[in-house]
Short mmCIF file of C-alpha atoms in Angstrom, two decimals:
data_model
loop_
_atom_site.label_atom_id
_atom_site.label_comp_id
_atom_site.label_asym_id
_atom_site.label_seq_id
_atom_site.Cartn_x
_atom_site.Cartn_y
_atom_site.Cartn_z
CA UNK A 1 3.92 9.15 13.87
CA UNK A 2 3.25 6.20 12.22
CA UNK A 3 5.40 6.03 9.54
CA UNK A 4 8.53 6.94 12.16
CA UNK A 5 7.21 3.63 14.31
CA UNK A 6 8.64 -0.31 13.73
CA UNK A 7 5.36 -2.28 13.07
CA UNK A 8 5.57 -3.44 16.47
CA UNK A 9 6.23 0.12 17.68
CA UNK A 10 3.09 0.61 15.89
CA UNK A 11 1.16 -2.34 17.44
CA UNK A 12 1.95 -1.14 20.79
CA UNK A 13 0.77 2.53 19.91
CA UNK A 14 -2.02 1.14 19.13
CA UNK A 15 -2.92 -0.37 22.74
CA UNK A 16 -1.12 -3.93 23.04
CA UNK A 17 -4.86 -6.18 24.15
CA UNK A 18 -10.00 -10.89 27.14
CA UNK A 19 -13.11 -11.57 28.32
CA UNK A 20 -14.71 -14.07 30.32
CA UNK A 21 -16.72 -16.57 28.99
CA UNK A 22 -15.67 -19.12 26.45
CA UNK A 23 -11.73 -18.90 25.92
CA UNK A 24 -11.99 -21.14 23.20
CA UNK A 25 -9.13 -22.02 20.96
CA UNK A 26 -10.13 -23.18 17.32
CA UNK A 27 -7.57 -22.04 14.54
CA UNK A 28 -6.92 -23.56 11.59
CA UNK A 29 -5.39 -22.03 8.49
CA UNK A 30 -7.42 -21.83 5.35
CA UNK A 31 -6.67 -22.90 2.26
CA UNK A 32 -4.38 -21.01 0.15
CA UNK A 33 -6.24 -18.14 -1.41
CA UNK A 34 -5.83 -15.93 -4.20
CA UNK A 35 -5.61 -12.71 -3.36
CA UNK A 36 -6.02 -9.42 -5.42
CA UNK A 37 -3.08 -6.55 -4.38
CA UNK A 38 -2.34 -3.19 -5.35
CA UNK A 39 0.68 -1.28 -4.70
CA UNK A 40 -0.09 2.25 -3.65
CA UNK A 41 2.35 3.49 -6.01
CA UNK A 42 4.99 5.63 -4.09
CA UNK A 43 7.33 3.67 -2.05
CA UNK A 44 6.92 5.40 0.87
CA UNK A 45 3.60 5.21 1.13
CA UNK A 46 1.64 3.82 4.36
CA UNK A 47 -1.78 2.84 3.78
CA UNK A 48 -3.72 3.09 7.68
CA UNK A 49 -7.53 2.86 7.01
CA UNK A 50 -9.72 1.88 4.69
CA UNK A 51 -13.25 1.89 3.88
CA UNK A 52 -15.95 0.47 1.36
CA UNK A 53 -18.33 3.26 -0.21
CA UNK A 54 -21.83 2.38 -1.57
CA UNK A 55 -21.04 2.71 -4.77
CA UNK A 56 -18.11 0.02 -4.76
CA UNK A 57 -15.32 2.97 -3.92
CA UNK A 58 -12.58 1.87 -1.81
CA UNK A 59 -10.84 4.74 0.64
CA UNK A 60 -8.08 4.21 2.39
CA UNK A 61 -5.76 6.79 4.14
CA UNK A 62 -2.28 7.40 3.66
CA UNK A 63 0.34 8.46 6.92
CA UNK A 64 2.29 11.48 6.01
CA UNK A 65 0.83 11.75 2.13
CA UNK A 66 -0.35 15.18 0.71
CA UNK A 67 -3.25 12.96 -0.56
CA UNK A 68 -6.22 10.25 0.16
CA UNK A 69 -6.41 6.69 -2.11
CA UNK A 70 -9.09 5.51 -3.48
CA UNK A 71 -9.83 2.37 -5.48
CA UNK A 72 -12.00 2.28 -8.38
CA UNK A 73 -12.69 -0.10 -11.43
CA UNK A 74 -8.84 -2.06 -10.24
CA UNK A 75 -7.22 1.84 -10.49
CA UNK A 76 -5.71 3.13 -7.60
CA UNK A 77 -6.73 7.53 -7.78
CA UNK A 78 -4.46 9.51 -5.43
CA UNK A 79 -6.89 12.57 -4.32
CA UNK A 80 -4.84 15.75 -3.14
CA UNK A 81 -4.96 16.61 0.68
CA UNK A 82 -4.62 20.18 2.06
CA UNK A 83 -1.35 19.08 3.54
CA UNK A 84 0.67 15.91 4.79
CA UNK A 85 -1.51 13.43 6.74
CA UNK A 86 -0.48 12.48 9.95
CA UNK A 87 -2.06 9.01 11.70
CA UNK A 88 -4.66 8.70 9.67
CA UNK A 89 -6.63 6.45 11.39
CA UNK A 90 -10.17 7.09 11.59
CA UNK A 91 -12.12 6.74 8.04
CA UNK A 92 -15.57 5.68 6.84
CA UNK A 93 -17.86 6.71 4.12
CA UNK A 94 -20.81 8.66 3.96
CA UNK A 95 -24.23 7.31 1.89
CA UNK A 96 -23.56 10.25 -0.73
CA UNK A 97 -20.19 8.79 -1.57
CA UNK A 98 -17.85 11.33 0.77
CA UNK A 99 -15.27 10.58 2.50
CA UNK A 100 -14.49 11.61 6.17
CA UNK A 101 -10.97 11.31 7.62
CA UNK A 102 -9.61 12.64 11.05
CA UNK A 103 -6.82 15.12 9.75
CA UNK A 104 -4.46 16.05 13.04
CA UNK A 105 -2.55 17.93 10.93
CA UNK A 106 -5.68 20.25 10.29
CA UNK A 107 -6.40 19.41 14.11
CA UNK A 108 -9.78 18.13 13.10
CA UNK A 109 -11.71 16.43 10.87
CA UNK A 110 -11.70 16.63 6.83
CA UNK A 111 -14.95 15.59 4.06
CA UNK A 112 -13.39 14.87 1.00
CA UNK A 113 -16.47 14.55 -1.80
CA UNK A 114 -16.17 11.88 -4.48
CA UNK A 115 -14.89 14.32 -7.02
CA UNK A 116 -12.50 15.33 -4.72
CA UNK A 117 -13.63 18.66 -2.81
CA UNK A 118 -12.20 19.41 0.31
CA UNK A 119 -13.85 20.53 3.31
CA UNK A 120 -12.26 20.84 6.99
CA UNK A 121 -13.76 21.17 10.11
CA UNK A 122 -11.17 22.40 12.75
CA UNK A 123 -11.37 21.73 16.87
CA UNK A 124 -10.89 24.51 19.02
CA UNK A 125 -7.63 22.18 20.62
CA UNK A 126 -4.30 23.44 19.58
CA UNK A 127 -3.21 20.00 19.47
CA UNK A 128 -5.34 16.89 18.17
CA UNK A 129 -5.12 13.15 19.33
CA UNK A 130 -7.83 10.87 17.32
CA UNK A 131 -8.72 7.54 16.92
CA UNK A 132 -11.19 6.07 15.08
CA UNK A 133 -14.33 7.35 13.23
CA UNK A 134 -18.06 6.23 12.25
CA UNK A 135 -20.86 7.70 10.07
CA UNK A 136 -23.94 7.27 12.21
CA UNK A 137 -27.29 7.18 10.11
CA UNK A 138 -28.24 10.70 10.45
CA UNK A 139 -25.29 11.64 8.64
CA UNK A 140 -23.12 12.47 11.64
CA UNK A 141 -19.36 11.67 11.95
CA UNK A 142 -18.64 10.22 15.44
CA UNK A 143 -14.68 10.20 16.11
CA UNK A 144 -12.60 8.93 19.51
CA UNK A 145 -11.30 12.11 20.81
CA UNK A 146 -8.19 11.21 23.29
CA UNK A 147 -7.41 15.41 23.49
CA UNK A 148 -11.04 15.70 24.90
CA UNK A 149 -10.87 12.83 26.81
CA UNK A 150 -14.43 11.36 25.42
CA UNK A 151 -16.43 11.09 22.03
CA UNK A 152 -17.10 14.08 19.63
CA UNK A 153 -19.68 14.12 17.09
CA UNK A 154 -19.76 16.37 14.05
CA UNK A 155 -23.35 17.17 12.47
CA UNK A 156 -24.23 20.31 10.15
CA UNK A 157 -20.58 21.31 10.62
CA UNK A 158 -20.80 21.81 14.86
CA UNK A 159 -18.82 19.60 16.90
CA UNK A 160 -20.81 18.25 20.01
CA UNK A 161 -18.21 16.70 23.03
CA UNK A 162 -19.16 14.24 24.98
CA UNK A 163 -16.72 13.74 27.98
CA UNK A 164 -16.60 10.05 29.47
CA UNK A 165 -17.68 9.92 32.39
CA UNK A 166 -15.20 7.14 33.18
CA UNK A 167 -11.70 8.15 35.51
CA UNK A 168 -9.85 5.84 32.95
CA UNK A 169 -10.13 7.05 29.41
CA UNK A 170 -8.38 6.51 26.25
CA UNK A 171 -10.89 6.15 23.49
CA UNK A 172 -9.62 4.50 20.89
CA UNK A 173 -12.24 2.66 18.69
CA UNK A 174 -15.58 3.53 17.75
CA UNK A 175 -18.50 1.94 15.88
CA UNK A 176 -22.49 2.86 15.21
CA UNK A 177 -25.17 0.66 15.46
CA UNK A 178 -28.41 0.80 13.20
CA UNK A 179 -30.72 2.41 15.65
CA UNK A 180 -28.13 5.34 16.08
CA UNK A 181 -26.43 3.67 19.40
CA UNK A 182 -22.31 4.70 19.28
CA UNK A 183 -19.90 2.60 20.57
CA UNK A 184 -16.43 3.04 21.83
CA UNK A 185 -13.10 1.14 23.27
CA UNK A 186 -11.77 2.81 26.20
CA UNK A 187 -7.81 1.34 25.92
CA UNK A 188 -6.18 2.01 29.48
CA UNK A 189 -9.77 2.00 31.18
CA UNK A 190 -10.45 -1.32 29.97
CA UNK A 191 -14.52 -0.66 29.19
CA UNK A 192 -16.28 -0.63 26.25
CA UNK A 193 -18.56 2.65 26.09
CA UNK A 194 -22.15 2.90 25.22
CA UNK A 195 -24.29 5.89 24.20
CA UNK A 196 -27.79 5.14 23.30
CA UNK A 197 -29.43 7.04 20.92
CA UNK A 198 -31.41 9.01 23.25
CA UNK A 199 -27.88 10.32 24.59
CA UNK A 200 -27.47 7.67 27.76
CA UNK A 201 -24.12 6.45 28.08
CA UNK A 202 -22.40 3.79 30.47
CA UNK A 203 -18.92 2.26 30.61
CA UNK A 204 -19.38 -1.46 30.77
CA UNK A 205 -15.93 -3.59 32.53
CA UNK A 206 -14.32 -5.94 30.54
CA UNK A 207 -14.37 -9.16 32.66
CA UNK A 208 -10.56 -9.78 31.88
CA UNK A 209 -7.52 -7.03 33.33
CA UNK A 210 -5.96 -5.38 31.57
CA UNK A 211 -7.29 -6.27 28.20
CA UNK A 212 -6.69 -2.89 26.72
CA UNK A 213 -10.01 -2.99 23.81
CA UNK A 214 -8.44 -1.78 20.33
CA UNK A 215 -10.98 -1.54 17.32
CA UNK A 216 -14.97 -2.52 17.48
CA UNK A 217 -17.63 -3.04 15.08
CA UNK A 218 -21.44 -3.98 15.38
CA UNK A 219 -23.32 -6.59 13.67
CA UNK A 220 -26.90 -6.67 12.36
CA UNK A 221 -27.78 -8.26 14.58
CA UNK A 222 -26.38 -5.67 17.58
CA UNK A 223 -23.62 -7.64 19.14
CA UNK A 224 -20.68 -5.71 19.69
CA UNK A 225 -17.32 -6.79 18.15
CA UNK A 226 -13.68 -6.07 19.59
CA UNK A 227 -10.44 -6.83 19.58
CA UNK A 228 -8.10 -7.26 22.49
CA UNK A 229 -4.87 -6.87 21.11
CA UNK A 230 -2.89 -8.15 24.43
CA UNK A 231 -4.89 -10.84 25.09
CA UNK A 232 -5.01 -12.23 21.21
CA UNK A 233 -8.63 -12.64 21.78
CA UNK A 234 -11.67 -11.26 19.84
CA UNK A 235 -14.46 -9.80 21.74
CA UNK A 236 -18.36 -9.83 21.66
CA UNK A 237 -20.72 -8.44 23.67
CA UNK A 238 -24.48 -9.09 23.54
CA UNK A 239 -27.66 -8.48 26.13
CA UNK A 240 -25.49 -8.07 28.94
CA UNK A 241 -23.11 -10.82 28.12
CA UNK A 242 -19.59 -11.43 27.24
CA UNK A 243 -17.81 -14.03 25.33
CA UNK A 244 -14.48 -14.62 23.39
CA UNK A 245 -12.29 -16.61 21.20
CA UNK A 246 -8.15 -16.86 21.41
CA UNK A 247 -6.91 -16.19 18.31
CA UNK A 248 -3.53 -18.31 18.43
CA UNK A 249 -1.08 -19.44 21.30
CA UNK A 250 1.42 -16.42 19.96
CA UNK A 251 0.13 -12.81 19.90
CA UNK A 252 -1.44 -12.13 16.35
CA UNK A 253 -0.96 -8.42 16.59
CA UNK A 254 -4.93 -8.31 15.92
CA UNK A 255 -5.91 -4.62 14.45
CA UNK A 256 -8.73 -3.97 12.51
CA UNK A 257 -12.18 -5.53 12.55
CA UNK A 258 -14.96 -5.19 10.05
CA UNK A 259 -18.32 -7.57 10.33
CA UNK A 260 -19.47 -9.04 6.66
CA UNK A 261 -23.06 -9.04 5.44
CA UNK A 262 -22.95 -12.77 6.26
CA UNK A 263 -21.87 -11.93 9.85
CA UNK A 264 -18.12 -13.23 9.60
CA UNK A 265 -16.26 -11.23 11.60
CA UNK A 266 -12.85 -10.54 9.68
CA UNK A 267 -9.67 -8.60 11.79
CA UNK A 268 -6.03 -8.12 10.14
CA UNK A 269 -3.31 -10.25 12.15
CA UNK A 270 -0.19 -7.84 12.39
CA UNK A 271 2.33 -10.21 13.25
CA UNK A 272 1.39 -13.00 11.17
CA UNK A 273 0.87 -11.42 7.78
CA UNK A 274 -2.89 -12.11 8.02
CA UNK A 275 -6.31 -12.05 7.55
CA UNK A 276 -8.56 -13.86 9.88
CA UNK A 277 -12.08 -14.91 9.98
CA UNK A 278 -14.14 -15.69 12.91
CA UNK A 279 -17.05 -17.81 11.86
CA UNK A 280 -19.62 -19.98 14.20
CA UNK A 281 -16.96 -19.82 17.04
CA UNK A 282 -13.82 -20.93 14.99
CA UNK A 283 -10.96 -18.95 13.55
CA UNK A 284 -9.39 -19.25 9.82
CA UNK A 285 -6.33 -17.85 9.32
CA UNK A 286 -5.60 -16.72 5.61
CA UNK A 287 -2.01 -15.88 4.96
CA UNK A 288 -1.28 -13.37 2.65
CA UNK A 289 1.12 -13.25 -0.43
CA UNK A 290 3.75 -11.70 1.40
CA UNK A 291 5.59 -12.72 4.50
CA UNK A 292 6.34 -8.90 5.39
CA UNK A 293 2.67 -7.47 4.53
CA UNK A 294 1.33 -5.44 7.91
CA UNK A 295 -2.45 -5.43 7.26
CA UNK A 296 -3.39 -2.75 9.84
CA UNK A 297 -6.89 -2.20 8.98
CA UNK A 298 -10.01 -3.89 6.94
CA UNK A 299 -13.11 -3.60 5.60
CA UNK A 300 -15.80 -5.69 3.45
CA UNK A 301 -17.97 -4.35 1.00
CA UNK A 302 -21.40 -5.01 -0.44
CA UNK A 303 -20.65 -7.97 -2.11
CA UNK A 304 -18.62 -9.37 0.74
CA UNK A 305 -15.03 -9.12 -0.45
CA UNK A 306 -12.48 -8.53 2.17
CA UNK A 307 -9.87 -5.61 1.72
CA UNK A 308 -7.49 -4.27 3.93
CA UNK A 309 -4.58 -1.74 3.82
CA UNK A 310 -1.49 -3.20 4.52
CA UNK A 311 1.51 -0.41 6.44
CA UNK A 312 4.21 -1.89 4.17
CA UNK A 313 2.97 -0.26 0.97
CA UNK A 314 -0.29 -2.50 -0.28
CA UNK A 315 -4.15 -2.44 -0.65
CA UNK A 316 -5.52 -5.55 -1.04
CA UNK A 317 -8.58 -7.84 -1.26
CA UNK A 318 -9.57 -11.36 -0.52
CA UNK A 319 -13.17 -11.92 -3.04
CA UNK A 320 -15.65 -13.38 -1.48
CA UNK A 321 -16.07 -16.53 -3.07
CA UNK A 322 -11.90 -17.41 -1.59
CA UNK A 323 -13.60 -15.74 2.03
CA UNK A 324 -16.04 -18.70 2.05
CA UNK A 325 -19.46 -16.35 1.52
CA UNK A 326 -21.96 -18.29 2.31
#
């Protein structure tokens, strides 16, 4: 459990993460910003994911909380859960303003609407190890499965399994493209997974061993984002090619990764209580107000602002005019 894990117990749960191409080194830290930060409220609490709604709605998840956070108009809402949620870490939002959560606890998967009804969908598994979860376009909720070994998707309330055909697994991440394509980190195989939307799949080899792939997002414009949490590097992968940048001489403890509207790619830096920014090849760092913040996920929403929920207690925000939109 999360919330029974050091931070670096944590990182290392997590898969601690190169790729060929460019191993370029450019980071410099920005210039002090001013950061918005909410405190969750209880002191135990744990914030894991987070996710921007359409409507301006901020989820995040809470480890071992009877209840869900959301963010509206600067007010934190606590939403009741069915019970206490344990590694919360797949989240994302749905166009009609839901909320969908991987619930291990409920060994499945739980829609929470925006005025707070609860719906569960339960896997036939007696015991449930998740990762990270998507909405695809159609509406469908695409989750890592590690108990199935492979990707599940949940439409109309059915849960479709899609075993990786792969003798290395560990799913971890997972991110959908526009045109429906999903794709996934395998950790200990060291691949990235793609399944196109006309249900081919392939396991593509990172070029560097024993990279172990953490979180992974997709721009407009289709290249693939990742982290590589051993390897301090992020990731990208585009027609067929790879390419990366270092992200410090010391291990960030990179986890999250979210692409902006402007395509900056933005990942939390565990170890260095910090946001960065990957923009035309080069790194900023932005250091957040507190030395001990933990920001283990982000997210940016329509207007490009930056949030991210932070392990020690915090949900915070960088706006977008201190995130240098452009």
């Amino acid at each position: 459990m999360l919330a029974s894990l050091g931070t670096w117990k944590l990182a290392a749960a997590i898969g601690i993460i190169v790729l060929a191409g460019g191993a370029l080194l450019l980071v410099d830290t920005a210039p002090e910003a001013r950061f918005v930060e909410h405190r969750t409220g209880e002191p135990q609490d744990s914030p894991i994911a987070i996710a921007a709604g359409a409507d301006g709605s901020i989820w995040f998840t809470i480890d071992r909380a009877d209840a869900i956070g959301r963010l509206r108009n600067g007010r934190i809402e606590r939403l009741p859960t069915p019970s206490r949620n344990i590694e919360p870490l797949g989240l994302a939002v749905a166009a009609d303003g839901s909320a969908w959560y991987t619930d291990l606890a409920g060994r499945g998967i739980t829609r929470i609407s925006s005025a707070g009804e609860i719906a569960r969908f339960v896997l036939d598994t007696p015991i449930t190890r998740l990762g990270r979860l998507a909405i695809a376009p159609d509406g469908a909720a695409w989750f890592a499965d590690q108990t199935g070994y492979g990707m599940t998707r949940l439409k109309d309330g059915v849960f479709t399994r899609y075993q990786i055909e792969s003798t290395r697994g560990g799913p971890y991440g997972v991110a959908v493209a526009a045109d429906g394509a999903v794709w996934a980190t395998l950790q200990s195989g060291n691949q990235l997974l793609h399944r196109a939307a006309n249900g081919t799949s392939r396991t593509i080899n990172l070029p560097r061993d024993g990279a172990v792939p953490t979180d992974v997002a997709v721009g407009a414009d289709g290249a693939v984002w990742f982290l590589q949490f051993r390897a301090n590097r992020i990731g990208r992968f585009k027609d067929g090619q790879f390419s990366d940048v270092e992200a410090g001489r010391e291990n960030a403890g990179l986890s999250g990764i979210a692409v902006a509207p402007n395509g900056d790619v933005w990942f939390g830096m565990l170890r260095r209580a910090s946001l960065g920014r990957l923009r035309d090849g080069h790194i900023a760092v932005f250091a957040l107000p507190r030395d001990n913040a933990r920001p283990f996920s982000v997210a940016v929403d329509r207007d490009g602002n930056v949030w991210y929920a932070d392990i020690t207690g915090f949900v915070g925000m960088l706006p977008a005019r201190s995130a240098g939109a452009r």
